């Protein structure tokens, strides 16, 4: 079966609704039909300063949330990036294939480094997308389920894979982005013109999946809409309402058209109240399951150890082939 690979950063606190709807929800679905590899990208996390104890805790927390969201170690390979040394190794090779100007055009780097102050950004942050290229190519992934903000990184991956294949012979599968139109970009609840994100959103605009469900309900109910009253999907003119409709549609598996029909003649408050309830029903068991995994770190760590072993078997093979193609002398 075709292969998918994706990754998520171990952030402090919890995943947010954009991470879940834009990516993790698809990961759960794809493990049924695809040979699926998912990882917590701790190597990527250190491109910005990290406290060691927190990084360790956040890595476990990320894995616990992925399991709570529905990843099943029997159906997918779940691992921690730093457990598989081939990521850094292939990352170096990819660094040597990337043009400086090409890397300079990555918009996420421009945004993130501007936020930090250009002088304080690390070289690691600059080469972040190139490590991501290595992540994807190591597993010969056919598809990469991510949110819209990762599209440019997947395009870079395709470019570098084609470049390598052209120069050294067919080695890497050319991956395609797997980005859903409906949820590829979930917007901030207070400013629906920007994407929901840990760094840019205000606390009220950001739904953390591990927030107290009461807090979540309150945030949904105070989401910014517009001065009209019609509940209609129109992202350009009604960004806030459209965002709420997208979220509601996905969480309830109801089409946006059906939602529009069922809210005909109703006020925004009705949609918000219903969505708040749907959200609470979703996050309440999610929180409890995450806590169960956190309470049993031995099981969690052994899931990750098994995942790393499976991942390494694939990654080592690709790296060996890559080294051979490049012309590295084999160690006898
Ligand atoms: P990260 O950790 O920032 O985000 C994880 C996933 O969540 C998606 N996402 C969103 N989707 C919709 N709406 C939003 N508001 C929103 N915010 C975040 C992201 O697109 C992502 O899919 N560079 C990656 C991690 C990574 C990776 C990889 C991904 C490292 N190596 C290899 C795929 C393949 C990142 O920082 O994601």
mmCIF file of C-alpha atoms and ligand atoms in Angstrom:
data_model
loop_
_atom_site.group_PDB
_atom_site.id
_atom_site.type_symbol
_atom_site.label_atom_id
_atom_site.label_comp_id
_atom_site.label_asym_id
_atom_site.label_seq_id
_atom_site.Cartn_x
_atom_site.Cartn_y
_atom_site.Cartn_z
ATOM 1 C CA UNK A 1 0.000 0.000 0.000
ATOM 2 C CA UNK A 2 1.134 3.577 -0.577
ATOM 3 C CA UNK A 3 3.167 5.179 2.151
ATOM 4 C CA UNK A 4 2.494 8.365 4.121
ATOM 5 C CA UNK A 5 4.787 10.218 6.469
ATOM 6 C CA UNK A 6 4.270 13.261 8.618
ATOM 7 C CA UNK A 7 5.583 14.971 11.712
ATOM 8 C CA UNK A 8 4.569 17.346 14.459
ATOM 9 C CA UNK A 9 6.616 19.470 16.823
ATOM 10 C CA UNK A 10 6.627 18.757 20.550
ATOM 11 C CA UNK A 11 5.259 22.095 21.733
ATOM 12 C CA UNK A 12 4.654 23.125 25.306
ATOM 13 C CA UNK A 13 1.122 22.692 26.614
ATOM 14 C CA UNK A 14 -0.850 20.940 23.946
ATOM 15 C CA UNK A 15 -1.682 20.621 20.286
ATOM 16 C CA UNK A 16 -4.159 23.186 19.025
ATOM 17 C CA UNK A 17 -7.261 22.715 16.949
ATOM 18 C CA UNK A 18 -5.411 23.649 13.739
ATOM 19 C CA UNK A 19 -2.854 20.870 14.292
ATOM 20 C CA UNK A 20 -5.637 18.383 14.821
ATOM 21 C CA UNK A 21 -7.995 19.354 12.001
ATOM 22 C CA UNK A 22 -5.245 20.268 9.539
ATOM 23 C CA UNK A 23 -3.067 17.216 10.076
ATOM 24 C CA UNK A 24 -3.513 14.709 12.904
ATOM 25 C CA UNK A 25 -7.105 13.841 12.021
ATOM 26 C CA UNK A 26 -5.939 12.806 8.543
ATOM 27 C CA UNK A 27 -3.089 10.789 10.055
ATOM 28 C CA UNK A 28 -5.632 8.747 11.985
ATOM 29 C CA UNK A 29 -7.714 8.095 8.866
ATOM 30 C CA UNK A 30 -4.727 7.280 6.647
ATOM 31 C CA UNK A 31 -3.335 4.609 8.983
ATOM 32 C CA UNK A 32 -6.262 2.429 7.830
ATOM 33 C CA UNK A 33 -5.384 2.585 4.152
ATOM 34 C CA UNK A 34 -1.693 3.445 4.015
ATOM 35 C CA UNK A 35 1.647 2.287 5.304
ATOM 36 C CA UNK A 36 1.911 5.165 7.766
ATOM 37 C CA UNK A 37 4.913 6.729 9.535
ATOM 38 C CA UNK A 38 4.336 9.533 12.039
ATOM 39 C CA UNK A 39 6.862 11.205 14.238
ATOM 40 C CA UNK A 40 7.443 13.782 16.921
ATOM 41 C CA UNK A 41 10.076 16.089 15.446
ATOM 42 C CA UNK A 42 12.327 16.931 18.364
ATOM 43 C CA UNK A 43 15.284 17.735 16.084
ATOM 44 C CA UNK A 44 13.164 20.442 14.526
ATOM 45 C CA UNK A 45 12.119 21.692 17.949
ATOM 46 C CA UNK A 46 15.676 22.701 18.916
ATOM 47 C CA UNK A 47 15.856 25.203 16.043
ATOM 48 C CA UNK A 48 14.543 27.547 18.729
ATOM 49 C CA UNK A 49 15.795 27.477 22.347
ATOM 50 C CA UNK A 50 14.449 24.607 24.478
ATOM 51 C CA UNK A 51 14.730 23.744 28.136
ATOM 52 C CA UNK A 52 16.012 20.125 28.265
ATOM 53 C CA UNK A 53 13.568 18.847 30.889
ATOM 54 C CA UNK A 54 10.662 20.527 29.129
ATOM 55 C CA UNK A 55 11.672 19.186 25.743
ATOM 56 C CA UNK A 56 11.704 15.654 27.129
ATOM 57 C CA UNK A 57 8.308 16.122 28.786
ATOM 58 C CA UNK A 58 6.822 17.760 25.692
ATOM 59 C CA UNK A 59 8.021 14.915 23.494
ATOM 60 C CA UNK A 60 6.155 12.401 25.645
ATOM 61 C CA UNK A 61 3.182 14.752 25.784
ATOM 62 C CA UNK A 62 3.083 14.957 21.995
ATOM 63 C CA UNK A 63 3.223 11.175 21.648
ATOM 64 C CA UNK A 64 0.481 10.782 24.279
ATOM 65 C CA UNK A 65 -1.753 13.209 22.382
ATOM 66 C CA UNK A 66 -1.184 11.413 19.086
ATOM 67 C CA UNK A 67 -2.255 8.139 20.677
ATOM 68 C CA UNK A 68 -5.204 9.846 22.339
ATOM 69 C CA UNK A 69 -6.232 11.261 18.966
ATOM 70 C CA UNK A 70 -6.462 7.732 17.621
ATOM 71 C CA UNK A 71 -3.088 6.650 16.274
ATOM 72 C CA UNK A 72 -2.765 2.934 16.827
ATOM 73 C CA UNK A 73 0.771 1.486 17.072
ATOM 74 C CA UNK A 74 -0.585 -1.702 15.484
ATOM 75 C CA UNK A 75 -1.635 0.255 12.421
ATOM 76 C CA UNK A 76 1.108 2.835 12.067
ATOM 77 C CA UNK A 77 4.716 3.467 12.997
ATOM 78 C CA UNK A 78 4.908 6.169 15.671
ATOM 79 C CA UNK A 79 8.370 7.349 16.678
ATOM 80 C CA UNK A 80 10.576 10.178 17.859
ATOM 81 C CA UNK A 81 12.774 11.763 15.210
ATOM 82 C CA UNK A 82 15.986 11.819 17.290
ATOM 83 C CA UNK A 83 15.669 8.057 17.865
ATOM 84 C CA UNK A 84 16.455 7.560 14.195
ATOM 85 C CA UNK A 85 19.912 9.046 13.504
ATOM 86 C CA UNK A 86 19.445 8.748 9.734
ATOM 87 C CA UNK A 87 17.355 11.958 9.765
ATOM 88 C CA UNK A 88 20.355 14.087 10.650
ATOM 89 C CA UNK A 89 22.565 12.099 8.301
ATOM 90 C CA UNK A 90 20.360 12.468 5.244
ATOM 91 C CA UNK A 91 19.707 16.045 6.321
ATOM 92 C CA UNK A 92 23.378 16.810 5.794
ATOM 93 C CA UNK A 93 23.312 15.324 2.311
ATOM 94 C CA UNK A 94 20.251 17.406 1.462
ATOM 95 C CA UNK A 95 21.937 20.549 2.829
ATOM 96 C CA UNK A 96 24.674 19.995 0.285
ATOM 97 C CA UNK A 97 22.131 19.770 -2.529
ATOM 98 C CA UNK A 98 20.212 22.940 -1.649
ATOM 99 C CA UNK A 99 21.063 26.355 -2.998
ATOM 100 C CA UNK A 100 21.517 29.133 -0.472
ATOM 101 C CA UNK A 101 19.077 31.320 -2.395
ATOM 102 C CA UNK A 102 16.608 28.472 -2.620
ATOM 103 C CA UNK A 103 16.647 28.033 1.162
ATOM 104 C CA UNK A 104 16.363 31.794 1.620
ATOM 105 C CA UNK A 105 13.019 31.774 -0.171
ATOM 106 C CA UNK A 106 11.306 29.609 2.444
ATOM 107 C CA UNK A 107 8.559 31.826 3.824
ATOM 108 C CA UNK A 108 8.289 30.073 7.197
ATOM 109 C CA UNK A 109 11.923 30.854 7.886
ATOM 110 C CA UNK A 110 11.393 34.471 6.922
ATOM 111 C CA UNK A 111 8.392 34.740 9.260
ATOM 112 C CA UNK A 112 9.981 32.916 12.170
ATOM 113 C CA UNK A 113 13.350 34.651 11.950
ATOM 114 C CA UNK A 114 11.712 38.061 11.640
ATOM 115 C CA UNK A 115 9.808 37.315 14.833
ATOM 116 C CA UNK A 116 12.998 36.356 16.688
ATOM 117 C CA UNK A 117 15.117 39.139 15.323
ATOM 118 C CA UNK A 118 17.271 38.116 12.359
ATOM 119 C CA UNK A 119 20.486 38.087 14.403
ATOM 120 C CA UNK A 120 19.128 35.664 16.921
ATOM 121 C CA UNK A 121 17.790 33.093 14.463
ATOM 122 C CA UNK A 122 19.973 29.982 14.283
ATOM 123 C CA UNK A 123 21.416 28.321 11.212
ATOM 124 C CA UNK A 124 19.305 25.339 12.295
ATOM 125 C CA UNK A 125 16.164 27.402 11.801
ATOM 126 C CA UNK A 126 17.436 28.331 8.351
ATOM 127 C CA UNK A 127 17.995 24.707 7.329
ATOM 128 C CA UNK A 128 14.830 23.485 9.071
ATOM 129 C CA UNK A 129 12.992 22.815 5.777
ATOM 130 C CA UNK A 130 15.942 20.783 4.492
ATOM 131 C CA UNK A 131 15.808 18.473 7.497
ATOM 132 C CA UNK A 132 12.105 18.100 6.747
ATOM 133 C CA UNK A 133 13.043 17.078 3.187
ATOM 134 C CA UNK A 134 15.235 14.340 4.650
ATOM 135 C CA UNK A 135 12.401 13.219 6.960
ATOM 136 C CA UNK A 136 10.134 12.647 3.997
ATOM 137 C CA UNK A 137 12.613 11.150 1.532
ATOM 138 C CA UNK A 138 14.066 8.650 4.034
ATOM 139 C CA UNK A 139 10.743 6.812 4.046
ATOM 140 C CA UNK A 140 10.084 7.042 0.296
ATOM 141 C CA UNK A 141 6.741 8.606 1.199
ATOM 142 C CA UNK A 142 4.123 8.900 -1.539
ATOM 143 C CA UNK A 143 2.032 11.421 0.362
ATOM 144 C CA UNK A 144 2.564 13.863 3.197
ATOM 145 C CA UNK A 145 -0.556 14.816 5.198
ATOM 146 C CA UNK A 146 -0.061 18.374 6.487
ATOM 147 C CA UNK A 147 -1.705 21.774 6.731
ATOM 148 C CA UNK A 148 -1.454 24.426 4.043
ATOM 149 C CA UNK A 149 1.481 26.161 5.773
ATOM 150 C CA UNK A 150 3.714 23.173 4.938
ATOM 151 C CA UNK A 151 3.050 23.198 1.183
ATOM 152 C CA UNK A 152 6.220 25.076 0.303
ATOM 153 C CA UNK A 153 8.328 22.574 2.266
ATOM 154 C CA UNK A 154 6.802 19.687 0.322
ATOM 155 C CA UNK A 155 7.552 21.506 -2.919
ATOM 156 C CA UNK A 156 11.179 21.859 -1.824
ATOM 157 C CA UNK A 157 11.172 18.125 -1.067
ATOM 158 C CA UNK A 158 9.998 17.340 -4.582
ATOM 159 C CA UNK A 159 12.612 19.638 -6.105
ATOM 160 C CA UNK A 160 15.460 18.106 -4.129
ATOM 161 C CA UNK A 161 14.305 14.533 -4.777
ATOM 162 C CA UNK A 162 14.186 15.227 -8.506
ATOM 163 C CA UNK A 163 17.576 16.912 -8.368
ATOM 164 C CA UNK A 164 19.155 13.981 -6.551
ATOM 165 C CA UNK A 165 17.533 11.422 -8.845
ATOM 166 C CA UNK A 166 18.666 13.360 -11.898
ATOM 167 C CA UNK A 167 22.236 13.652 -10.707
ATOM 168 C CA UNK A 168 22.800 10.261 -9.087
ATOM 169 C CA UNK A 169 20.087 7.957 -10.486
ATOM 170 C CA UNK A 170 16.570 7.033 -9.349
ATOM 171 C CA UNK A 171 16.746 6.933 -5.555
ATOM 172 C CA UNK A 172 13.821 8.793 -4.015
ATOM 173 C CA UNK A 173 10.061 8.651 -4.438
ATOM 174 C CA UNK A 174 8.646 12.061 -5.357
ATOM 175 C CA UNK A 175 6.101 12.824 -2.608
ATOM 176 C CA UNK A 176 2.817 14.691 -3.011
ATOM 177 C CA UNK A 177 1.260 16.966 -0.408
ATOM 178 C CA UNK A 178 -1.969 15.680 1.130
ATOM 179 C CA UNK A 179 -3.778 18.848 2.181
ATOM 180 C CA UNK A 180 -7.539 18.993 2.654
ATOM 181 C CA UNK A 181 -9.311 22.023 1.246
ATOM 182 C CA UNK A 182 -11.753 22.279 4.149
ATOM 183 C CA UNK A 183 -9.255 22.100 6.999
ATOM 184 C CA UNK A 184 -5.857 22.861 5.464
ATOM 185 C CA UNK A 185 -5.978 26.216 7.179
ATOM 186 C CA UNK A 186 -7.919 26.707 10.404
ATOM 187 C CA UNK A 187 -8.140 30.340 11.442
ATOM 188 C CA UNK A 188 -7.704 32.156 14.738
ATOM 189 C CA UNK A 189 -11.070 32.574 16.493
ATOM 190 C CA UNK A 190 -10.412 36.212 17.360
ATOM 191 C CA UNK A 191 -8.718 37.216 14.115
ATOM 192 C CA UNK A 192 -10.036 34.975 11.339
ATOM 193 C CA UNK A 193 -7.649 36.532 8.822
ATOM 194 C CA UNK A 194 -4.636 34.761 10.369
ATOM 195 C CA UNK A 195 -4.096 31.045 10.864
ATOM 196 C CA UNK A 196 -4.503 29.618 14.326
ATOM 197 C CA UNK A 197 -1.013 29.205 15.780
ATOM 198 C CA UNK A 198 0.794 29.032 19.092
ATOM 199 C CA UNK A 199 3.044 31.929 18.186
ATOM 200 C CA UNK A 200 0.661 34.406 16.549
ATOM 201 C CA UNK A 201 -2.719 33.762 18.166
ATOM 202 C CA UNK A 202 -3.903 35.451 21.332
ATOM 203 C CA UNK A 203 -5.044 33.017 24.057
ATOM 204 C CA UNK A 204 -8.701 33.656 23.190
ATOM 205 C CA UNK A 205 -8.104 32.962 19.512
ATOM 206 C CA UNK A 206 -6.340 29.650 20.117
ATOM 207 C CA UNK A 207 -8.102 26.392 21.003
ATOM 208 C CA UNK A 208 -5.688 24.201 22.952
ATOM 209 C CA UNK A 209 -6.924 20.629 22.918
ATOM 210 C CA UNK A 210 -5.928 20.138 26.553
ATOM 211 C CA UNK A 211 -7.587 23.276 27.882
ATOM 212 C CA UNK A 212 -10.301 22.848 30.469
ATOM 213 C CA UNK A 213 -13.403 22.106 28.320
ATOM 214 C CA UNK A 214 -15.186 25.043 29.989
ATOM 215 C CA UNK A 215 -12.485 27.350 28.685
ATOM 216 C CA UNK A 216 -12.834 25.819 25.225
ATOM 217 C CA UNK A 217 -16.601 26.378 25.228
ATOM 218 C CA UNK A 218 -16.106 29.971 26.271
ATOM 219 C CA UNK A 219 -13.592 30.626 23.501
ATOM 220 C CA UNK A 220 -15.934 29.183 20.882
ATOM 221 C CA UNK A 221 -18.840 31.263 22.159
ATOM 222 C CA UNK A 222 -16.819 34.464 22.008
ATOM 223 C CA UNK A 223 -15.427 33.808 18.511
ATOM 224 C CA UNK A 224 -15.382 36.885 16.272
ATOM 225 C CA UNK A 225 -17.959 36.817 13.469
ATOM 226 C CA UNK A 226 -19.346 39.813 11.545
ATOM 227 C CA UNK A 227 -22.152 42.352 11.712
ATOM 228 C CA UNK A 228 -24.533 40.440 9.431
ATOM 229 C CA UNK A 229 -26.765 37.692 10.724
ATOM 230 C CA UNK A 230 -26.760 35.104 7.933
ATOM 231 C CA UNK A 231 -24.920 31.833 8.568
ATOM 232 C CA UNK A 232 -23.293 31.339 5.173
ATOM 233 C CA UNK A 233 -19.960 29.918 4.001
ATOM 234 C CA UNK A 234 -18.121 32.811 2.379
ATOM 235 C CA UNK A 235 -14.465 32.899 3.482
ATOM 236 C CA UNK A 236 -13.746 36.174 1.725
ATOM 237 C CA UNK A 237 -16.515 38.246 3.269
ATOM 238 C CA UNK A 238 -17.412 36.175 6.309
ATOM 239 C CA UNK A 239 -14.115 34.735 7.488
ATOM 240 C CA UNK A 240 -15.132 34.116 11.100
ATOM 241 C CA UNK A 241 -18.430 32.361 10.377
ATOM 242 C CA UNK A 242 -16.853 30.345 7.566
ATOM 243 C CA UNK A 243 -14.105 29.148 9.914
ATOM 244 C CA UNK A 244 -16.704 28.027 12.458
ATOM 245 C CA UNK A 245 -18.654 26.237 9.708
ATOM 246 C CA UNK A 246 -15.507 24.426 8.509
ATOM 247 C CA UNK A 247 -14.709 23.277 12.035
ATOM 248 C CA UNK A 248 -18.289 22.202 12.718
ATOM 249 C CA UNK A 249 -18.550 20.437 9.374
ATOM 250 C CA UNK A 250 -15.434 18.356 9.977
ATOM 251 C CA UNK A 251 -16.120 17.481 13.603
ATOM 252 C CA UNK A 252 -19.694 16.392 12.863
ATOM 253 C CA UNK A 253 -19.081 14.909 9.391
ATOM 254 C CA UNK A 254 -21.828 17.121 7.992
ATOM 255 C CA UNK A 255 -21.406 19.015 4.744
ATOM 256 C CA UNK A 256 -21.181 22.798 4.942
ATOM 257 C CA UNK A 257 -24.280 23.047 2.682
ATOM 258 C CA UNK A 258 -26.301 20.919 5.080
ATOM 259 C CA UNK A 259 -25.141 23.099 7.963
ATOM 260 C CA UNK A 260 -26.131 26.256 6.096
ATOM 261 C CA UNK A 261 -29.578 24.773 5.550
ATOM 262 C CA UNK A 262 -30.058 23.691 9.135
ATOM 263 C CA UNK A 263 -29.059 27.156 10.418
ATOM 264 C CA UNK A 264 -31.312 29.065 8.036
ATOM 265 C CA UNK A 265 -33.064 31.814 9.946
ATOM 266 C CA UNK A 266 -30.968 31.205 13.054
ATOM 267 C CA UNK A 267 -28.545 33.569 14.744
ATOM 268 C CA UNK A 268 -24.776 33.190 15.106
ATOM 269 C CA UNK A 269 -25.310 32.338 18.763
ATOM 270 C CA UNK A 270 -27.023 29.097 17.798
ATOM 271 C CA UNK A 271 -24.066 27.943 15.706
ATOM 272 C CA UNK A 272 -21.616 28.902 18.441
ATOM 273 C CA UNK A 273 -23.582 27.134 21.175
ATOM 274 C CA UNK A 274 -23.781 23.955 19.089
ATOM 275 C CA UNK A 275 -20.117 24.107 18.128
ATOM 276 C CA UNK A 276 -19.122 24.678 21.753
ATOM 277 C CA UNK A 277 -20.983 21.492 22.670
ATOM 278 C CA UNK A 278 -19.388 19.523 19.840
ATOM 279 C CA UNK A 279 -15.958 20.774 20.891
ATOM 280 C CA UNK A 280 -16.514 19.872 24.535
ATOM 281 C CA UNK A 281 -17.638 16.381 23.501
ATOM 282 C CA UNK A 282 -14.456 16.040 21.501
ATOM 283 C CA UNK A 283 -11.884 17.440 23.938
ATOM 284 C CA UNK A 284 -13.239 15.833 27.120
ATOM 285 C CA UNK A 285 -12.355 12.215 26.202
ATOM 286 C CA UNK A 286 -9.231 13.416 24.387
ATOM 287 C CA UNK A 287 -7.949 14.971 27.601
ATOM 288 C CA UNK A 288 -8.716 11.869 29.625
ATOM 289 C CA UNK A 289 -6.993 9.537 27.150
ATOM 290 C CA UNK A 290 -3.922 11.780 26.957
ATOM 291 C CA UNK A 291 -3.664 11.695 30.748
ATOM 292 C CA UNK A 292 -3.894 7.889 30.761
ATOM 293 C CA UNK A 293 -0.916 7.623 28.417
ATOM 294 C CA UNK A 294 1.033 10.178 30.449
ATOM 295 C CA UNK A 295 0.336 8.238 33.633
ATOM 296 C CA UNK A 296 2.036 5.203 32.123
ATOM 297 C CA UNK A 297 5.324 6.484 30.686
ATOM 298 C CA UNK A 298 6.795 2.986 30.503
ATOM 299 C CA UNK A 299 4.178 1.849 28.028
ATOM 300 C CA UNK A 300 4.505 5.084 26.133
ATOM 301 C CA UNK A 301 8.277 4.759 25.876
ATOM 302 C CA UNK A 302 8.049 1.169 24.739
ATOM 303 C CA UNK A 303 5.570 2.130 21.984
ATOM 304 C CA UNK A 304 8.091 4.736 20.850
ATOM 305 C CA UNK A 305 10.997 2.286 21.050
ATOM 306 C CA UNK A 306 9.180 -0.216 18.840
ATOM 307 C CA UNK A 307 8.266 2.560 16.439
ATOM 308 C CA UNK A 308 11.865 3.712 16.219
ATOM 309 C CA UNK A 309 13.010 0.194 15.451
ATOM 310 C CA UNK A 310 10.527 -0.132 12.575
ATOM 311 C CA UNK A 311 11.368 3.330 11.293
ATOM 312 C CA UNK A 312 15.111 2.693 11.410
ATOM 313 C CA UNK A 313 14.845 -0.407 9.287
ATOM 314 C CA UNK A 314 13.372 1.691 6.467
ATOM 315 C CA UNK A 315 15.512 4.767 7.022
ATOM 316 C CA UNK A 316 18.794 2.826 7.160
ATOM 317 C CA UNK A 317 18.106 1.202 3.823
ATOM 318 C CA UNK A 318 17.428 4.529 2.107
ATOM 319 C CA UNK A 319 20.479 6.145 3.690
ATOM 320 C CA UNK A 320 22.767 3.271 2.654
ATOM 321 C CA UNK A 321 21.557 3.542 -0.916
ATOM 322 C CA UNK A 322 22.005 7.308 -0.859
ATOM 323 C CA UNK A 323 25.566 7.056 0.457
ATOM 324 C CA UNK A 324 26.410 4.510 -2.195
ATOM 325 C CA UNK A 325 25.011 6.687 -5.002
ATOM 326 C CA UNK A 326 26.947 9.724 -3.794
ATOM 327 C CA UNK A 327 30.190 7.838 -3.842
ATOM 328 C CA UNK A 328 31.030 7.532 -0.157
ATOM 329 C CA UNK A 329 33.554 4.769 0.363
ATOM 330 C CA UNK A 330 31.871 1.922 2.225
ATOM 331 C CA UNK A 331 33.305 1.199 5.689
ATOM 332 C CA UNK A 332 34.740 -2.336 5.524
HETATM 333 P P1 LIG B 1 3.846 21.827 13.174
HETATM 334 O O1 LIG B 1 4.301 21.076 14.358
HETATM 335 O O2 LIG B 1 3.991 23.304 13.171
HETATM 336 O O3 LIG B 1 2.336 21.527 12.885
HETATM 337 C C1 LIG B 1 1.846 20.196 12.792
HETATM 338 C C2 LIG B 1 0.804 20.121 11.688
HETATM 339 O O4 LIG B 1 -0.301 21.009 11.967
HETATM 340 C C3 LIG B 1 -0.589 21.762 10.810
HETATM 341 N N1 LIG B 1 -1.170 23.057 11.209
HETATM 342 C C4 LIG B 1 -2.337 23.555 10.760
HETATM 343 N N2 LIG B 1 -3.245 23.049 9.891
HETATM 344 C C5 LIG B 1 -4.346 23.784 9.654
HETATM 345 N N3 LIG B 1 -4.588 24.987 10.251
HETATM 346 C C6 LIG B 1 -3.709 25.525 11.124
HETATM 347 N N4 LIG B 1 -3.974 26.699 11.698
HETATM 348 C C7 LIG B 1 -2.527 24.802 11.404
HETATM 349 N N5 LIG B 1 -1.461 25.030 12.211
HETATM 350 C C8 LIG B 1 -0.644 23.962 12.076
HETATM 351 C C9 LIG B 1 0.738 21.921 10.115
HETATM 352 O O5 LIG B 1 0.568 22.246 8.749
HETATM 353 C C10 LIG B 1 1.356 20.552 10.325
HETATM 354 O O6 LIG B 1 0.930 19.644 9.339
HETATM 355 N N6 LIG B 1 7.444 21.363 9.764
HETATM 356 C C11 LIG B 1 6.362 20.635 10.389
HETATM 357 C C12 LIG B 1 6.772 19.361 11.062
HETATM 358 C C13 LIG B 1 7.525 18.387 10.213
HETATM 359 C C14 LIG B 1 7.007 17.603 9.162
HETATM 360 C C15 LIG B 1 8.085 16.795 8.716
HETATM 361 C C16 LIG B 1 5.759 17.510 8.558
HETATM 362 C C17 LIG B 1 8.842 18.051 10.369
HETATM 363 N N7 LIG B 1 9.166 17.103 9.466
HETATM 364 C C18 LIG B 1 7.923 15.911 7.663
HETATM 365 C C19 LIG B 1 5.615 16.622 7.489
HETATM 366 C C20 LIG B 1 6.692 15.829 7.066
HETATM 367 C C21 LIG B 1 5.767 21.539 11.471
HETATM 368 O O7 LIG B 1 6.409 22.383 12.001
HETATM 369 O O8 LIG B 1 4.515 21.223 11.843
#
